[in-house]
Amino acid sequence: VSTQSTGGGAGPPMRRGAARGGGRGGAMAKDKKKKMAMPRRAARMEKEEKSRESAEMFSKSSAMLADCMDDDDDEFCASSDASECEEEAEERERASSLDEGGAGAVTASVGSVNDLLTLQKFSGAYDLNAALAKAIGASLAALEAALAACGDMAPLAGDRAAWATLVALAAFEKHHSGASDMWSMVAEKAKTFLAGQLKTKGVDRKAARIWIEQRVADATAAL
């Protein structure tokens, strides 16, 4: 009797232990599932975020391309880069604002400041030629017409070198104002040349300075 009682009494503790072990195993399985789900959830959120960013970039690119369209000829500008599109638009606006064949008719883009610097002669003067016209983005015919139309060049009326030098000074100030440290000394040499020319006509230094400033303003209007 005692043997059966002992054998029968050993069964329930084992079942309780097994039950407890099964409870721990279930909790561990749940924790494992949660841990496995976390990377998948993070990956899904990252994928959704990238999709939103791609949609925003596509929307911005479409808007930039639409801004680049030319309203007059219904063509797109050559580049989708915003800064280049703005430059092309400015060039079209500048060209359209000038009368064809007028004094400021643009034949090409304005050259670099170095293009203008290298054209100065040893005397400080500039020649009225095609190289100068190209450097300032105007036609030679337009500059010559502006010289003929300028009625305030006395006592240097008709002087091509004087007019070319004034045009160069105007171009420095109008197109290359941000690089004045590069051309300030060249400009002073040009003004010295003009003052010397005026001196031969009986104009003193103070009056020459005033004359140069006024004529540079006239030349600026021709650019």
PDB file of C-alpha atoms in Angstrom:
ATOM      1  CA  VAL A   1       0.000   0.000   0.000  1.00  0.00           C
ATOM      2  CA  SER A   2       2.757   2.389   0.950  1.00  0.00           C
ATOM      3  CA  THR A   3       4.581   1.676  -2.318  1.00  0.00           C
ATOM      4  CA  GLN A   4       1.579   2.515  -4.455  1.00  0.00           C
ATOM      5  CA  SER A   5       0.923   5.632  -2.393  1.00  0.00           C
ATOM      6  CA  THR A   6       4.492   6.794  -2.880  1.00  0.00           C
ATOM      7  CA  GLY A   7       4.468   6.098  -6.605  1.00  0.00           C
ATOM      8  CA  GLY A   8       1.099   7.737  -7.019  1.00  0.00           C
ATOM      9  CA  GLY A   9       2.152  10.788  -5.051  1.00  0.00           C
ATOM     10  CA  ALA A  10       5.143  11.484  -7.287  1.00  0.00           C
ATOM     11  CA  GLY A  11       3.012  12.159 -10.358  1.00  0.00           C
ATOM     12  CA  PRO A  12       1.334  15.515  -9.557  1.00  0.00           C
ATOM     13  CA  PRO A  13       4.529  17.475  -8.739  1.00  0.00           C
ATOM     14  CA  MET A  14       5.950  16.496 -12.079  1.00  0.00           C
ATOM     15  CA  ARG A  15       2.842  17.710 -13.861  1.00  0.00           C
ATOM     16  CA  ARG A  16       2.949  21.020 -11.982  1.00  0.00           C
ATOM     17  CA  GLY A  17       6.603  21.409 -12.876  1.00  0.00           C
ATOM     18  CA  ALA A  18       5.855  20.666 -16.475  1.00  0.00           C
ATOM     19  CA  ALA A  19       3.055  23.205 -16.399  1.00  0.00           C
ATOM     20  CA  ARG A  20       5.365  25.811 -14.956  1.00  0.00           C
ATOM     21  CA  GLY A  21       8.000  24.998 -17.568  1.00  0.00           C
ATOM     22  CA  GLY A  22       5.396  25.311 -20.313  1.00  0.00           C
ATOM     23  CA  GLY A  23       4.380  28.772 -19.007  1.00  0.00           C
ATOM     24  CA  ARG A  24       7.955  30.022 -19.107  1.00  0.00           C
ATOM     25  CA  GLY A  25       8.421  28.570 -22.572  1.00  0.00           C
ATOM     26  CA  GLY A  26       5.311  30.372 -23.848  1.00  0.00           C
ATOM     27  CA  ALA A  27       6.487  33.710 -22.451  1.00  0.00           C
ATOM     28  CA  MET A  28       9.898  33.256 -24.028  1.00  0.00           C
ATOM     29  CA  ALA A  29       8.283  32.446 -27.364  1.00  0.00           C
ATOM     30  CA  LYS A  30       6.214  35.628 -27.194  1.00  0.00           C
ATOM     31  CA  ASP A  31       9.291  37.709 -26.340  1.00  0.00           C
ATOM     32  CA  LYS A  32      11.134  36.152 -29.273  1.00  0.00           C
ATOM     33  CA  LYS A  33       8.284  36.990 -31.643  1.00  0.00           C
ATOM     34  CA  LYS A  34       8.256  40.596 -30.422  1.00  0.00           C
ATOM     35  CA  LYS A  35      12.003  40.914 -30.927  1.00  0.00           C
ATOM     36  CA  MET A  36      11.739  39.478 -34.431  1.00  0.00           C
ATOM     37  CA  ALA A  37       8.862  41.835 -35.276  1.00  0.00           C
ATOM     38  CA  MET A  38      10.757  44.986 -34.219  1.00  0.00           C
ATOM     39  CA  PRO A  39      13.350  44.935 -37.081  1.00  0.00           C
ATOM     40  CA  ARG A  40      10.599  44.264 -39.613  1.00  0.00           C
ATOM     41  CA  ARG A  41       8.544  47.183 -38.295  1.00  0.00           C
ATOM     42  CA  ALA A  42      11.581  49.487 -38.368  1.00  0.00           C
ATOM     43  CA  ALA A  43      12.418  48.391 -41.926  1.00  0.00           C
ATOM     44  CA  ARG A  44       8.827  49.030 -43.033  1.00  0.00           C
ATOM     45  CA  MET A  45       8.837  52.519 -41.447  1.00  0.00           C
ATOM     46  CA  GLU A  46      12.170  53.326 -43.121  1.00  0.00           C
ATOM     47  CA  LYS A  47      10.830  52.172 -46.489  1.00  0.00           C
ATOM     48  CA  GLU A  48       7.731  54.354 -46.085  1.00  0.00           C
ATOM     49  CA  GLU A  49       9.912  57.351 -45.167  1.00  0.00           C
ATOM     50  CA  LYS A  50      12.075  56.863 -48.265  1.00  0.00           C
ATOM     51  CA  SER A  51       8.961  56.638 -50.417  1.00  0.00           C
ATOM     52  CA  ARG A  52       7.717  59.961 -49.039  1.00  0.00           C
ATOM     53  CA  GLU A  53      11.110  61.607 -49.657  1.00  0.00           C
ATOM     54  CA  SER A  54      11.198  60.299 -53.233  1.00  0.00           C
ATOM     55  CA  ALA A  55       7.721  61.664 -53.863  1.00  0.00           C
ATOM     56  CA  GLU A  56       8.727  65.089 -52.509  1.00  0.00           C
ATOM     57  CA  MET A  57      11.891  65.181 -54.663  1.00  0.00           C
ATOM     58  CA  PHE A  58       9.885  64.248 -57.769  1.00  0.00           C
ATOM     59  CA  SER A  59       7.390  67.010 -56.998  1.00  0.00           C
ATOM     60  CA  LYS A  60      10.162  69.602 -56.607  1.00  0.00           C
ATOM     61  CA  SER A  61      11.893  68.481 -59.815  1.00  0.00           C
ATOM     62  CA  SER A  62       8.627  68.785 -61.722  1.00  0.00           C
ATOM     63  CA  ALA A  63       8.121  72.314 -60.399  1.00  0.00           C
ATOM     64  CA  MET A  64      11.671  73.317 -61.408  1.00  0.00           C
ATOM     65  CA  LEU A  65      11.171  71.993 -64.933  1.00  0.00           C
ATOM     66  CA  ALA A  66       7.893  73.868 -65.223  1.00  0.00           C
ATOM     67  CA  ASP A  67       9.630  77.120 -64.203  1.00  0.00           C
ATOM     68  CA  CYS A  68      12.237  76.576 -66.901  1.00  0.00           C
ATOM     69  CA  MET A  69       9.649  76.607 -69.675  1.00  0.00           C
ATOM     70  CA  ASP A  70       9.876  79.594 -71.981  1.00  0.00           C
ATOM     71  CA  ASP A  71       6.436  81.206 -72.234  1.00  0.00           C
ATOM     72  CA  ASP A  72       7.246  82.736 -75.634  1.00  0.00           C
ATOM     73  CA  ASP A  73       8.363  79.689 -77.642  1.00  0.00           C
ATOM     74  CA  ASP A  74       7.033  76.949 -75.318  1.00  0.00           C
ATOM     75  CA  GLU A  75      10.410  75.269 -74.994  1.00  0.00           C
ATOM     76  CA  PHE A  76      12.239  74.023 -71.957  1.00  0.00           C
ATOM     77  CA  CYS A  77      15.624  75.428 -71.016  1.00  0.00           C
ATOM     78  CA  ALA A  78      18.590  73.175 -71.669  1.00  0.00           C
ATOM     79  CA  SER A  79      19.328  72.377 -68.025  1.00  0.00           C
ATOM     80  CA  SER A  80      17.165  71.349 -65.065  1.00  0.00           C
ATOM     81  CA  ASP A  81      19.527  73.081 -62.649  1.00  0.00           C
ATOM     82  CA  ALA A  82      17.674  76.006 -61.074  1.00  0.00           C
ATOM     83  CA  SER A  83      20.611  78.455 -61.127  1.00  0.00           C
ATOM     84  CA  GLU A  84      21.332  77.789 -64.818  1.00  0.00           C
ATOM     85  CA  CYS A  85      17.668  78.202 -65.660  1.00  0.00           C
ATOM     86  CA  GLU A  86      17.623  81.581 -63.934  1.00  0.00           C
ATOM     87  CA  GLU A  87      20.717  82.699 -65.857  1.00  0.00           C
ATOM     88  CA  GLU A  88      19.156  81.672 -69.171  1.00  0.00           C
ATOM     89  CA  ALA A  89      15.958  83.509 -68.294  1.00  0.00           C
ATOM     90  CA  GLU A  90      17.917  86.664 -67.431  1.00  0.00           C
ATOM     91  CA  GLU A  91      19.791  86.486 -70.737  1.00  0.00           C
ATOM     92  CA  ARG A  92      16.522  86.173 -72.672  1.00  0.00           C
ATOM     93  CA  GLU A  93      14.996  89.070 -70.767  1.00  0.00           C
ATOM     94  CA  ARG A  94      18.041  91.268 -71.329  1.00  0.00           C
ATOM     95  CA  ALA A  95      18.166  90.497 -75.039  1.00  0.00           C
ATOM     96  CA  SER A  96      14.437  91.083 -75.527  1.00  0.00           C
ATOM     97  CA  SER A  97      14.587  94.428 -73.719  1.00  0.00           C
ATOM     98  CA  LEU A  98      17.046  95.861 -76.250  1.00  0.00           C
ATOM     99  CA  ASP A  99      16.142  97.127 -79.700  1.00  0.00           C
ATOM    100  CA  GLU A 100      17.567  94.952 -82.437  1.00  0.00           C
ATOM    101  CA  GLY A 101      20.705  96.597 -83.848  1.00  0.00           C
ATOM    102  CA  GLY A 102      20.619  99.309 -81.168  1.00  0.00           C
ATOM    103  CA  ALA A 103      23.534 100.678 -79.198  1.00  0.00           C
ATOM    104  CA  GLY A 104      23.294  97.955 -76.594  1.00  0.00           C
ATOM    105  CA  ALA A 105      22.529  95.008 -78.875  1.00  0.00           C
ATOM    106  CA  VAL A 106      24.018  91.908 -77.297  1.00  0.00           C
ATOM    107  CA  THR A 107      25.961  89.627 -79.620  1.00  0.00           C
ATOM    108  CA  ALA A 108      27.456  87.327 -76.969  1.00  0.00           C
ATOM    109  CA  SER A 109      27.714  86.888 -73.246  1.00  0.00           C
ATOM    110  CA  VAL A 110      29.970  89.239 -71.313  1.00  0.00           C
ATOM    111  CA  GLY A 111      33.551  88.003 -71.104  1.00  0.00           C
ATOM    112  CA  SER A 112      35.537  87.546 -67.932  1.00  0.00           C
ATOM    113  CA  VAL A 113      37.266  90.379 -66.128  1.00  0.00           C
ATOM    114  CA  ASN A 114      40.595  88.964 -67.342  1.00  0.00           C
ATOM    115  CA  ASP A 115      39.472  89.384 -70.960  1.00  0.00           C
ATOM    116  CA  LEU A 116      39.042  93.090 -70.312  1.00  0.00           C
ATOM    117  CA  LEU A 117      42.243  93.464 -68.315  1.00  0.00           C
ATOM    118  CA  THR A 118      44.446  91.997 -71.030  1.00  0.00           C
ATOM    119  CA  LEU A 119      43.159  94.446 -73.663  1.00  0.00           C
ATOM    120  CA  GLN A 120      44.606  97.524 -71.978  1.00  0.00           C
ATOM    121  CA  LYS A 121      47.590  99.049 -73.759  1.00  0.00           C
ATOM    122  CA  PHE A 122      50.797 100.175 -72.078  1.00  0.00           C
ATOM    123  CA  SER A 123      49.576 103.783 -72.199  1.00  0.00           C
ATOM    124  CA  GLY A 124      46.438 102.864 -70.269  1.00  0.00           C
ATOM    125  CA  ALA A 125      44.198 103.242 -73.330  1.00  0.00           C
ATOM    126  CA  TYR A 126      41.929 100.739 -75.051  1.00  0.00           C
ATOM    127  CA  ASP A 127      41.328 100.276 -78.754  1.00  0.00           C
ATOM    128  CA  LEU A 128      37.832 100.399 -80.185  1.00  0.00           C
ATOM    129  CA  ASN A 129      37.834  97.013 -81.908  1.00  0.00           C
ATOM    130  CA  ALA A 130      36.092  93.651 -82.102  1.00  0.00           C
ATOM    131  CA  ALA A 131      38.074  92.246 -79.155  1.00  0.00           C
ATOM    132  CA  LEU A 132      36.779  94.971 -76.850  1.00  0.00           C
ATOM    133  CA  ALA A 133      33.227  94.533 -78.133  1.00  0.00           C
ATOM    134  CA  LYS A 134      33.399  90.793 -77.445  1.00  0.00           C
ATOM    135  CA  ALA A 135      34.781  91.316 -73.940  1.00  0.00           C
ATOM    136  CA  ILE A 136      31.839  93.510 -72.960  1.00  0.00           C
ATOM    137  CA  GLY A 137      29.178  91.511 -74.814  1.00  0.00           C
ATOM    138  CA  ALA A 138      28.250  94.161 -77.397  1.00  0.00           C
ATOM    139  CA  SER A 139      28.746  94.592 -81.126  1.00  0.00           C
ATOM    140  CA  LEU A 140      31.489  96.793 -82.545  1.00  0.00           C
ATOM    141  CA  ALA A 141      28.970  98.513 -84.823  1.00  0.00           C
ATOM    142  CA  ALA A 142      26.857  99.405 -81.798  1.00  0.00           C
ATOM    143  CA  LEU A 143      29.841 100.933 -79.957  1.00  0.00           C
ATOM    144  CA  GLU A 144      30.840 102.948 -83.006  1.00  0.00           C
ATOM    145  CA  ALA A 145      27.268 104.174 -83.423  1.00  0.00           C
ATOM    146  CA  ALA A 146      27.187 105.205 -79.765  1.00  0.00           C
ATOM    147  CA  LEU A 147      30.407 107.192 -80.244  1.00  0.00           C
ATOM    148  CA  ALA A 148      28.908 109.011 -83.205  1.00  0.00           C
ATOM    149  CA  ALA A 149      25.714 109.731 -81.257  1.00  0.00           C
ATOM    150  CA  CYS A 150      27.494 111.027 -78.159  1.00  0.00           C
ATOM    151  CA  GLY A 151      27.406 114.818 -78.396  1.00  0.00           C
ATOM    152  CA  ASP A 152      29.235 115.503 -75.116  1.00  0.00           C
ATOM    153  CA  MET A 153      32.670 114.118 -75.978  1.00  0.00           C
ATOM    154  CA  ALA A 154      34.235 117.531 -76.531  1.00  0.00           C
ATOM    155  CA  PRO A 155      37.094 118.303 -76.432  1.00  0.00           C
ATOM    156  CA  LEU A 156      37.755 114.638 -77.394  1.00  0.00           C
ATOM    157  CA  ALA A 157      34.865 114.318 -79.839  1.00  0.00           C
ATOM    158  CA  GLY A 158      35.362 111.446 -82.254  1.00  0.00           C
ATOM    159  CA  ASP A 159      38.415 110.129 -80.385  1.00  0.00           C
ATOM    160  CA  ARG A 160      38.102 106.341 -80.729  1.00  0.00           C
ATOM    161  CA  ALA A 161      40.748 105.505 -78.126  1.00  0.00           C
ATOM    162  CA  ALA A 162      39.190 107.840 -75.563  1.00  0.00           C
ATOM    163  CA  TRP A 163      35.727 106.387 -76.179  1.00  0.00           C
ATOM    164  CA  ALA A 164      37.011 102.796 -75.999  1.00  0.00           C
ATOM    165  CA  THR A 165      38.746 103.573 -72.705  1.00  0.00           C
ATOM    166  CA  LEU A 166      35.540 105.058 -71.294  1.00  0.00           C
ATOM    167  CA  VAL A 167      33.615 101.969 -72.412  1.00  0.00           C
ATOM    168  CA  ALA A 168      36.139  99.706 -70.663  1.00  0.00           C
ATOM    169  CA  LEU A 169      35.793 101.706 -67.440  1.00  0.00           C
ATOM    170  CA  ALA A 170      32.016 101.457 -67.672  1.00  0.00           C
ATOM    171  CA  ALA A 171      32.217  97.706 -68.263  1.00  0.00           C
ATOM    172  CA  PHE A 172      34.418  97.194 -65.196  1.00  0.00           C
ATOM    173  CA  GLU A 173      31.912  98.984 -62.991  1.00  0.00           C
ATOM    174  CA  LYS A 174      28.776  97.473 -64.541  1.00  0.00           C
ATOM    175  CA  HIS A 175      29.779  93.864 -65.136  1.00  0.00           C
ATOM    176  CA  HIS A 176      32.656  93.222 -62.708  1.00  0.00           C
ATOM    177  CA  SER A 177      31.911  95.359 -59.659  1.00  0.00           C
ATOM    178  CA  GLY A 178      32.510  92.382 -57.373  1.00  0.00           C
ATOM    179  CA  ALA A 179      36.092  92.013 -58.627  1.00  0.00           C
ATOM    180  CA  SER A 180      37.174  95.628 -58.165  1.00  0.00           C
ATOM    181  CA  ASP A 181      40.316  94.498 -56.351  1.00  0.00           C
ATOM    182  CA  MET A 182      41.482  93.033 -59.676  1.00  0.00           C
ATOM    183  CA  TRP A 183      40.838  96.060 -61.901  1.00  0.00           C
ATOM    184  CA  SER A 184      41.040  99.134 -59.645  1.00  0.00           C
ATOM    185  CA  MET A 185      44.680  99.855 -60.570  1.00  0.00           C
ATOM    186  CA  VAL A 186      43.957  99.251 -64.257  1.00  0.00           C
ATOM    187  CA  ALA A 187      41.058 101.689 -64.050  1.00  0.00           C
ATOM    188  CA  GLU A 188      43.273 104.348 -62.492  1.00  0.00           C
ATOM    189  CA  LYS A 189      45.781 103.925 -65.325  1.00  0.00           C
ATOM    190  CA  ALA A 190      42.968 104.339 -67.841  1.00  0.00           C
ATOM    191  CA  LYS A 191      41.779 107.511 -66.131  1.00  0.00           C
ATOM    192  CA  THR A 192      45.346 108.832 -66.112  1.00  0.00           C
ATOM    193  CA  PHE A 193      45.480 108.310 -69.875  1.00  0.00           C
ATOM    194  CA  LEU A 194      42.202 110.206 -70.356  1.00  0.00           C
ATOM    195  CA  ALA A 195      43.362 113.030 -68.081  1.00  0.00           C
ATOM    196  CA  GLY A 196      46.535 113.325 -70.129  1.00  0.00           C
ATOM    197  CA  GLN A 197      44.524 113.564 -73.343  1.00  0.00           C
ATOM    198  CA  LEU A 198      42.321 116.264 -71.836  1.00  0.00           C
ATOM    199  CA  LYS A 199      45.366 118.149 -70.563  1.00  0.00           C
ATOM    200  CA  THR A 200      46.571 118.556 -74.142  1.00  0.00           C
ATOM    201  CA  LYS A 201      43.228 120.280 -74.805  1.00  0.00           C
ATOM    202  CA  GLY A 202      43.694 122.727 -71.918  1.00  0.00           C
ATOM    203  CA  VAL A 203      41.538 120.892 -69.337  1.00  0.00           C
ATOM    204  CA  ASP A 204      42.921 120.940 -65.775  1.00  0.00           C
ATOM    205  CA  ARG A 205      43.068 117.888 -63.525  1.00  0.00           C
ATOM    206  CA  LYS A 206      39.939 118.643 -61.466  1.00  0.00           C
ATOM    207  CA  ALA A 207      37.806 119.345 -64.517  1.00  0.00           C
ATOM    208  CA  ALA A 208      39.224 116.235 -66.189  1.00  0.00           C
ATOM    209  CA  ARG A 209      38.051 114.055 -63.301  1.00  0.00           C
ATOM    210  CA  ILE A 210      34.528 115.457 -63.577  1.00  0.00           C
ATOM    211  CA  TRP A 211      34.552 114.988 -67.358  1.00  0.00           C
ATOM    212  CA  ILE A 212      35.669 111.360 -67.021  1.00  0.00           C
ATOM    213  CA  GLU A 213      32.924 110.544 -64.505  1.00  0.00           C
ATOM    214  CA  GLN A 214      30.258 112.062 -66.723  1.00  0.00           C
ATOM    215  CA  ARG A 215      31.484 110.317 -69.867  1.00  0.00           C
ATOM    216  CA  VAL A 216      31.737 106.937 -68.069  1.00  0.00           C
ATOM    217  CA  ALA A 217      28.050 107.339 -67.231  1.00  0.00           C
ATOM    218  CA  ASP A 218      27.361 107.977 -70.946  1.00  0.00           C
ATOM    219  CA  ALA A 219      29.331 104.851 -71.870  1.00  0.00           C
ATOM    220  CA  THR A 220      27.433 102.782 -69.308  1.00  0.00           C
ATOM    221  CA  ALA A 221      24.179 103.653 -71.060  1.00  0.00           C
ATOM    222  CA  ALA A 222      25.629 102.194 -74.278  1.00  0.00           C
ATOM    223  CA  LEU A 223      26.331  98.791 -72.695  1.00  0.00           C
TER     224      LEU A 223
END
